[in-house]
mmCIF file of C-alpha atoms in Angstrom:
data_model
loop_
_atom_site.group_PDB
_atom_site.id
_atom_site.type_symbol
_atom_site.label_atom_id
_atom_site.label_comp_id
_atom_site.label_asym_id
_atom_site.label_seq_id
_atom_site.Cartn_x
_atom_site.Cartn_y
_atom_site.Cartn_z
ATOM 1 C CA LEU L 1 95.769 108.617 95.826
ATOM 2 C CA TRP L 2 92.045 109.134 96.271
ATOM 3 C CA ARG L 3 90.475 107.796 99.466
ATOM 4 C CA CYS L 4 87.940 105.026 98.826
ATOM 5 C CA ASP L 5 84.855 104.117 100.785
ATOM 6 C CA ALA L 6 82.055 101.586 100.477
ATOM 7 C CA ALA L 7 79.700 104.041 98.880
ATOM 8 C CA ARG L 8 81.393 105.074 95.631
ATOM 9 C CA ALA L 9 84.406 104.523 93.342
ATOM 10 C CA ARG L 10 87.091 107.175 93.231
ATOM 11 C CA ARG L 11 89.517 108.250 90.487
ATOM 12 C CA GLY L 12 93.093 108.214 89.284
ATOM 13 C CA SER L 13 95.272 107.294 86.341
ATOM 14 C CA ASP L 14 96.974 103.983 85.780
ATOM 15 C CA SER L 15 96.055 101.013 87.967
ATOM 16 C CA VAL L 16 92.841 99.477 89.194
ATOM 17 C CA VAL L 17 92.516 98.448 92.812
ATOM 18 C CA THR L 18 89.752 96.776 94.766
ATOM 19 C CA VAL L 19 88.635 97.847 98.195
ATOM 20 C CA ARG L 20 86.824 95.417 100.488
ATOM 21 C CA SER L 21 84.877 96.423 103.574
ATOM 22 C CA ALA L 22 83.087 94.051 105.898
ATOM 23 C CA ARG L 23 79.880 94.700 103.877
ATOM 24 C CA SER L 24 80.827 95.342 100.253
ATOM 25 C CA LEU L 25 83.370 95.177 97.493
ATOM 26 C CA VAL L 26 84.031 98.276 95.355
ATOM 27 C CA VAL L 27 86.562 99.270 92.696
ATOM 28 C CA ALA L 28 88.652 102.410 92.417
ATOM 29 C CA LEU L 29 91.486 103.810 90.303
ATOM 30 C CA LEU L 30 94.812 104.780 91.843
ATOM 31 C CA ALA L 31 97.091 107.469 90.448
ATOM 32 C CA ALA L 32 100.804 106.795 89.897
ATOM 33 C CA LEU L 33 103.584 108.542 88.050
ATOM 34 C CA ALA L 34 104.686 105.531 86.030
ATOM 35 C CA ALA L 35 102.666 102.545 84.910
ATOM 36 C CA PRO L 36 103.916 99.302 86.426
ATOM 37 C CA SER L 37 104.849 96.531 84.038
ATOM 38 C CA THR L 38 103.318 93.637 85.990
ATOM 39 C CA LEU L 39 101.222 93.111 89.049
ATOM 40 C CA ALA L 40 104.130 91.456 90.746
ATOM 41 C CA ALA L 41 106.331 94.502 90.008
ATOM 42 C CA THR L 42 103.658 97.061 90.755
ATOM 43 C CA SER L 43 104.828 100.452 92.047
ATOM 44 C CA TYR L 44 102.537 99.950 95.024
ATOM 45 C CA LYS L 45 104.000 98.157 97.967
ATOM 46 C CA THR L 46 102.036 94.960 98.511
ATOM 47 C CA ALA L 47 101.849 92.418 101.323
ATOM 48 C CA GLY L 48 99.510 89.482 101.439
ATOM 49 C CA THR L 49 96.222 89.324 99.637
ATOM 50 C CA CYS L 50 92.853 91.039 99.618
ATOM 51 C CA ALA L 51 89.946 89.122 98.049
ATOM 52 C CA GLY L 52 92.623 87.039 96.321
ATOM 53 C CA PHE L 53 94.428 90.027 94.833
ATOM 54 C CA PRO L 54 97.798 91.521 95.942
ATOM 55 C CA ARG L 55 97.078 93.647 99.013
ATOM 56 C CA VAL L 56 98.354 97.225 98.990
ATOM 57 C CA ALA L 57 100.179 98.262 102.149
ATOM 58 C CA LEU L 58 97.951 101.163 103.213
ATOM 59 C CA GLU L 59 96.506 102.059 106.603
ATOM 60 C CA VAL L 60 92.736 101.635 106.291
ATOM 61 C CA PRO L 61 89.874 101.320 108.838
ATOM 62 C CA ARG L 62 89.277 98.046 110.505
ATOM 63 C CA GLY L 63 87.443 95.609 108.215
ATOM 64 C CA TRP L 64 88.829 97.175 105.022
ATOM 65 C CA CYS L 65 91.594 96.254 102.587
ATOM 66 C CA VAL L 66 92.923 97.624 99.307
ATOM 67 C CA ALA L 67 94.336 95.456 96.523
ATOM 68 C CA VAL L 68 95.703 95.834 93.001
ATOM 69 C CA VAL L 69 93.234 94.381 90.492
ATOM 70 C CA ALA L 70 94.706 95.458 87.150
ATOM 71 C CA ASP L 71 97.565 97.531 85.767
ATOM 72 C CA GLN L 72 99.478 98.049 82.499
ATOM 73 C CA ALA L 73 100.214 94.310 82.202
ATOM 74 C CA SER L 74 96.456 93.785 82.216
ATOM 75 C CA GLY L 75 95.989 96.091 79.229
ATOM 76 C CA LEU L 76 95.532 99.484 80.874
ATOM 77 C CA VAL L 77 97.256 102.412 79.108
ATOM 78 C CA PHE L 78 95.877 105.681 80.513
ATOM 79 C CA PRO L 79 92.765 104.898 82.606
ATOM 80 C CA ARG L 80 90.819 107.923 83.785
ATOM 81 C CA ARG L 81 87.423 107.003 85.277
ATOM 82 C CA ILE L 82 85.449 103.961 86.329
ATOM 83 C CA ALA L 83 81.752 103.223 86.818
ATOM 84 C CA GLU L 84 79.727 100.258 88.032
ATOM 85 C CA VAL L 85 77.234 99.729 85.226
ATOM 86 C CA ALA L 86 75.604 96.684 86.769
ATOM 87 C CA PRO L 87 76.167 94.830 90.064
ATOM 88 C CA GLY L 88 79.782 93.563 89.970
ATOM 89 C CA ARG L 89 80.249 94.792 86.380
ATOM 90 C CA PHE L 90 82.478 97.807 85.712
ATOM 91 C CA TRP L 91 83.438 99.965 82.761
ATOM 92 C CA ILE L 92 86.792 101.784 82.689
ATOM 93 C CA VAL L 93 87.446 104.773 80.439
ATOM 94 C CA ASP L 94 91.038 104.469 79.133
ATOM 95 C CA MET L 95 92.139 107.587 77.332
ATOM 96 C CA GLY L 96 95.010 105.793 75.592
ATOM 97 C CA GLY L 97 97.190 108.912 75.706
ATOM 98 C CA TRP L 98 96.859 112.477 74.460
ATOM 99 C CA GLN L 99 96.661 111.602 70.816
ATOM 100 C CA PRO L 100 93.138 111.617 69.308
ATOM 101 C CA ASN L 101 91.209 108.389 68.631
ATOM 102 C CA ARG L 102 93.206 106.047 70.839
ATOM 103 C CA GLY L 103 90.744 105.884 73.664
ATOM 104 C CA ARG L 104 88.710 102.824 74.747
ATOM 105 C CA VAL L 105 86.075 101.711 77.184
ATOM 106 C CA LEU L 106 87.039 98.445 78.926
ATOM 107 C CA GLU L 107 84.847 96.109 80.917
ATOM 108 C CA PHE L 108 85.496 93.640 83.678
ATOM 109 C CA GLU L 109 83.499 91.729 86.219
ATOM 110 C CA LEU L 110 84.563 90.983 89.720
ATOM 111 C CA PRO L 111 85.135 87.273 90.268
ATOM 112 C CA ALA L 112 82.707 85.419 92.461
ATOM 113 C CA ARG L 113 83.761 85.224 96.097
ATOM 114 C CA GLY L 114 86.185 82.395 96.469
ATOM 115 C CA ALA L 115 87.135 82.416 92.775
ATOM 116 C CA ALA L 116 90.738 83.021 91.870
ATOM 117 C CA PRO L 117 91.864 86.212 90.132
ATOM 118 C CA PRO L 118 93.032 87.614 87.760
ATOM 119 C CA ILE L 119 90.228 89.534 86.140
ATOM 120 C CA ALA L 120 89.955 89.827 82.364
ATOM 121 C CA LEU L 121 89.606 93.246 80.720
ATOM 122 C CA ARG L 122 87.470 93.310 77.572
ATOM 123 C CA VAL L 123 87.312 96.172 75.078
ATOM 124 C CA VAL L 124 83.679 97.231 74.554
ATOM 125 C CA VAL L 125 84.425 100.227 72.291
ATOM 126 C CA ASP L 126 87.602 101.749 70.871
ATOM 127 C CA LYS L 127 88.983 104.580 68.671
ATOM 128 C CA LEU L 128 87.525 107.222 71.011
ATOM 129 C CA ASP L 129 88.872 110.798 71.015
ATOM 130 C CA ARG L 130 90.484 111.411 74.383
ATOM 131 C CA PRO L 131 87.603 110.042 76.525
ATOM 132 C CA HIS L 132 87.589 110.968 80.168
ATOM 133 C CA GLY L 133 84.291 111.168 82.065
ATOM 134 C CA ILE L 134 81.738 108.430 82.598
ATOM 135 C CA ALA L 135 78.425 108.518 84.474
ATOM 136 C CA VAL L 136 75.354 106.309 84.805
ATOM 137 C CA GLY L 137 71.974 108.064 84.305
ATOM 138 C CA SER L 138 68.919 107.389 86.415
ATOM 139 C CA GLU L 139 67.441 105.458 83.453
ATOM 140 C CA GLY L 140 70.418 103.090 83.478
ATOM 141 C CA ARG L 141 72.219 104.255 80.338
ATOM 142 C CA VAL L 142 75.960 105.030 80.464
ATOM 143 C CA TYR L 143 77.217 108.452 79.430
ATOM 144 C CA VAL L 144 80.797 108.867 78.158
ATOM 145 C CA GLY L 145 82.587 112.167 77.578
ATOM 146 C CA GLU L 146 84.953 112.451 74.604
ATOM 147 C CA ALA L 147 86.808 115.651 73.814
ATOM 148 C CA ALA L 148 84.139 117.029 71.440
ATOM 149 C CA ARG L 149 81.000 115.162 72.394
ATOM 150 C CA ILE L 150 78.993 113.352 75.060
ATOM 151 C CA TRP L 151 77.358 110.079 74.047
ATOM 152 C CA ARG L 152 75.375 107.391 75.797
ATOM 153 C CA THR L 153 74.652 103.709 75.400
ATOM 154 C CA ARG L 154 72.781 100.882 77.038
ATOM 155 C CA THR L 155 74.946 98.475 78.951
ATOM 156 C CA THR L 156 74.059 95.550 76.712
ATOM 157 C CA LEU L 157 76.638 94.758 74.117
ATOM 158 C CA PRO L 158 77.540 95.645 71.450
ATOM 159 C CA VAL L 159 77.785 99.330 72.332
ATOM 160 C CA VAL L 160 75.535 101.577 70.242
ATOM 161 C CA ALA L 161 76.726 105.175 70.831
ATOM 162 C CA GLU L 162 74.014 107.834 70.711
ATOM 163 C CA THR L 163 75.389 111.394 70.668
ATOM 164 C CA VAL L 164 73.746 113.579 73.313
ATOM 165 C CA ILE L 165 75.842 116.756 73.054
ATOM 166 C CA ASP L 166 78.105 117.582 70.075
ATOM 167 C CA GLY L 167 80.422 120.343 68.982
ATOM 168 C CA LEU L 168 82.230 120.803 72.286
ATOM 169 C CA PRO L 169 85.653 122.533 72.149
ATOM 170 C CA ALA L 170 88.313 119.837 71.697
ATOM 171 C CA ASP L 171 91.365 122.090 71.148
ATOM 172 C CA GLY L 172 93.688 123.838 73.564
ATOM 173 C CA ALA L 173 95.268 122.736 76.778
ATOM 174 C CA HIS L 174 92.186 121.285 78.477
ATOM 175 C CA PRO L 175 89.927 119.296 76.120
ATOM 176 C CA LEU L 176 88.787 116.608 78.634
ATOM 177 C CA LYS L 177 85.128 116.373 79.639
ATOM 178 C CA GLU L 178 84.260 115.415 83.192
ATOM 179 C CA LEU L 179 80.642 114.363 83.847
ATOM 180 C CA VAL L 180 78.334 114.075 86.842
ATOM 181 C CA PHE L 181 74.572 113.824 87.245
ATOM 182 C CA GLY L 182 72.660 115.928 89.685
ATOM 183 C CA ALA L 183 68.912 115.483 89.734
ATOM 184 C CA PRO L 184 67.558 113.021 87.111
ATOM 185 C CA GLY L 185 67.944 114.586 83.693
ATOM 186 C CA ASP L 186 70.524 117.173 84.839
ATOM 187 C CA LEU L 187 73.995 116.359 83.537
ATOM 188 C CA PHE L 188 76.883 118.619 84.446
ATOM 189 C CA VAL L 189 79.840 118.804 82.037
ATOM 190 C CA ASN L 190 83.253 120.393 82.412
ATOM 191 C CA VAL L 191 84.440 122.572 79.491
ATOM 192 C CA GLY L 192 88.061 123.394 80.304
ATOM 193 C CA SER L 193 89.999 126.551 79.455
ATOM 194 C CA SER L 194 92.011 126.719 76.256
ATOM 195 C CA SER L 195 95.316 127.562 77.992
ATOM 196 C CA ASP L 196 97.038 127.162 81.301
ATOM 197 C CA ALA L 197 96.991 130.884 82.270
ATOM 198 C CA CYS L 198 94.907 132.611 79.583
ATOM 199 C CA ARG L 199 97.990 133.745 77.654
ATOM 200 C CA ASP L 200 97.699 134.486 73.976
ATOM 201 C CA ASP L 201 100.220 133.459 71.255
ATOM 202 C CA SER L 202 102.540 136.390 72.196
ATOM 203 C CA GLY L 203 102.551 135.376 75.863
ATOM 204 C CA ALA L 204 100.429 138.356 76.901
ATOM 205 C CA LEU L 205 97.732 138.006 79.487
ATOM 206 C CA PRO L 206 94.612 139.734 78.097
ATOM 207 C CA LEU L 207 91.984 140.981 80.524
ATOM 208 C CA PRO L 208 89.235 139.983 80.633
ATOM 209 C CA CYS L 209 90.259 136.485 79.634
ATOM 210 C CA PRO L 210 88.582 135.586 76.286
ATOM 211 C CA ASP L 211 87.779 132.102 77.573
ATOM 212 C CA THR L 212 85.317 133.650 80.036
ATOM 213 C CA GLN L 213 83.473 135.845 77.492
ATOM 214 C CA GLY L 214 80.547 135.290 75.217
ATOM 215 C CA ALA L 215 77.512 133.056 75.311
ATOM 216 C CA LYS L 216 79.602 129.860 75.325
ATOM 217 C CA PRO L 217 82.520 130.502 77.687
ATOM 218 C CA ARG L 218 85.207 127.957 78.427
ATOM 219 C CA ALA L 219 86.690 127.425 81.901
ATOM 220 C CA ALA L 220 83.136 126.563 82.974
ATOM 221 C CA VAL L 221 80.840 123.836 84.172
ATOM 222 C CA TYR L 222 77.730 123.495 81.991
ATOM 223 C CA GLN L 223 74.305 122.173 82.906
ATOM 224 C CA ALA L 224 72.746 119.910 80.266
ATOM 225 C CA THR L 225 68.972 119.407 80.771
ATOM 226 C CA LEU L 226 67.678 116.197 79.218
ATOM 227 C CA GLY L 227 64.001 115.620 78.776
ATOM 228 C CA GLY L 228 61.159 114.303 76.700
ATOM 229 C CA SER L 229 60.327 110.658 76.089
ATOM 230 C CA ASP L 230 63.820 109.934 74.690
ATOM 231 C CA GLY L 231 65.832 112.067 77.130
ATOM 232 C CA THR L 232 67.021 114.446 74.392
ATOM 233 C CA LEU L 233 68.947 117.626 75.039
ATOM 234 C CA GLN L 234 66.638 120.505 76.014
ATOM 235 C CA SER L 235 69.234 123.094 76.993
ATOM 236 C CA PHE L 236 72.983 123.435 77.556
ATOM 237 C CA LYS L 237 74.063 126.458 79.465
ATOM 238 C CA PRO L 238 76.862 127.662 81.789
ATOM 239 C CA TYR L 239 76.260 126.717 85.415
ATOM 240 C CA ALA L 240 79.505 128.042 86.942
ATOM 241 C CA THR L 241 82.278 130.003 85.197
ATOM 242 C CA GLY L 242 85.898 131.023 85.847
ATOM 243 C CA LEU L 243 86.939 127.505 86.976
ATOM 244 C CA ARG L 244 89.794 126.796 84.493
ATOM 245 C CA ASN L 245 89.402 122.980 84.311
ATOM 246 C CA SER L 246 87.045 121.107 86.636
ATOM 247 C CA LEU L 247 88.293 117.541 86.403
ATOM 248 C CA ALA L 248 86.560 116.472 89.604
ATOM 249 C CA LEU L 249 82.825 116.993 90.013
ATOM 250 C CA ALA L 250 80.596 115.547 92.737
ATOM 251 C CA TRP L 251 77.124 116.301 94.012
ATOM 252 C CA VAL L 252 77.181 115.800 97.759
ATOM 253 C CA ALA L 253 73.743 117.163 98.696
ATOM 254 C CA PRO L 254 70.850 118.864 96.917
ATOM 255 C CA GLY L 255 72.153 122.172 95.611
ATOM 256 C CA VAL L 256 75.772 121.418 96.599
ATOM 257 C CA LEU L 257 78.113 120.640 93.690
ATOM 258 C CA LEU L 258 81.816 120.253 94.585
ATOM 259 C CA GLN L 259 84.499 120.756 91.929
ATOM 260 C CA GLY L 260 88.208 120.122 92.055
ATOM 261 C CA VAL L 261 90.022 122.500 89.725
ATOM 262 C CA ASN L 262 93.058 121.469 87.672
ATOM 263 C CA SER L 263 95.012 124.551 88.591
ATOM 264 C CA ILE L 264 98.136 126.332 87.343
ATOM 265 C CA ASP L 265 100.733 123.832 86.053
ATOM 266 C CA TYR L 266 103.729 126.190 86.078
ATOM 267 C CA PRO L 267 103.803 128.270 89.285
ATOM 268 C CA ASP L 268 107.069 129.934 88.240
ATOM 269 C CA GLU L 269 105.159 131.743 85.498
#
């Protein structure tokens, strides 16, 4: 469970919750091991309501509350990230599972204060290849990371996907692309390692790890520089290497990029 605050949305994997403070209403994703079948039968313990939604029984600061907004019964399958693309309007990246071309981007709008839930999820684009990351650029366009490419679109519908970066490695154990903007025009992209522990087909552990070698290493965070009148790709180069699979990226201050690494899955190895 990622802690939520009034400043930004956090991440997770199979339910959407809303968090209300005394000043604002934001949306976040909560992680759970199994997707609940209905809001009433959610795996989160609920008591009372929060902004009209079932309130999750969590200890939060005074003036805050957390509530379940959507789950599997609402149409979620494998949600990964969420972004506010306009005031009160949110897009959810739903990976759909690990099979290619089952991913979607869903949209919902928070109900007006005093209006009764539930919210309605709408599909704005489908048949995506294991989408994961989503970020809003300073020019207002939305960037989505599929396994092999990064594309962007304006928030007006229908979605018109414009490929920004193509030919990214989509094979191996870690094909998901996390995204975060730094300064305007600087997009940072995770390119995960091809295996869990850099083992080859025979189970050997070659040193140095091939994923870290060459001009286009994996297990790295890349910096994409966008520029020109159309914000086209000017350069795409490694920014930090040897990180295995950076599925959490956040700029917290100028020059300070935090990353949460998806580390070893099988410690007994």
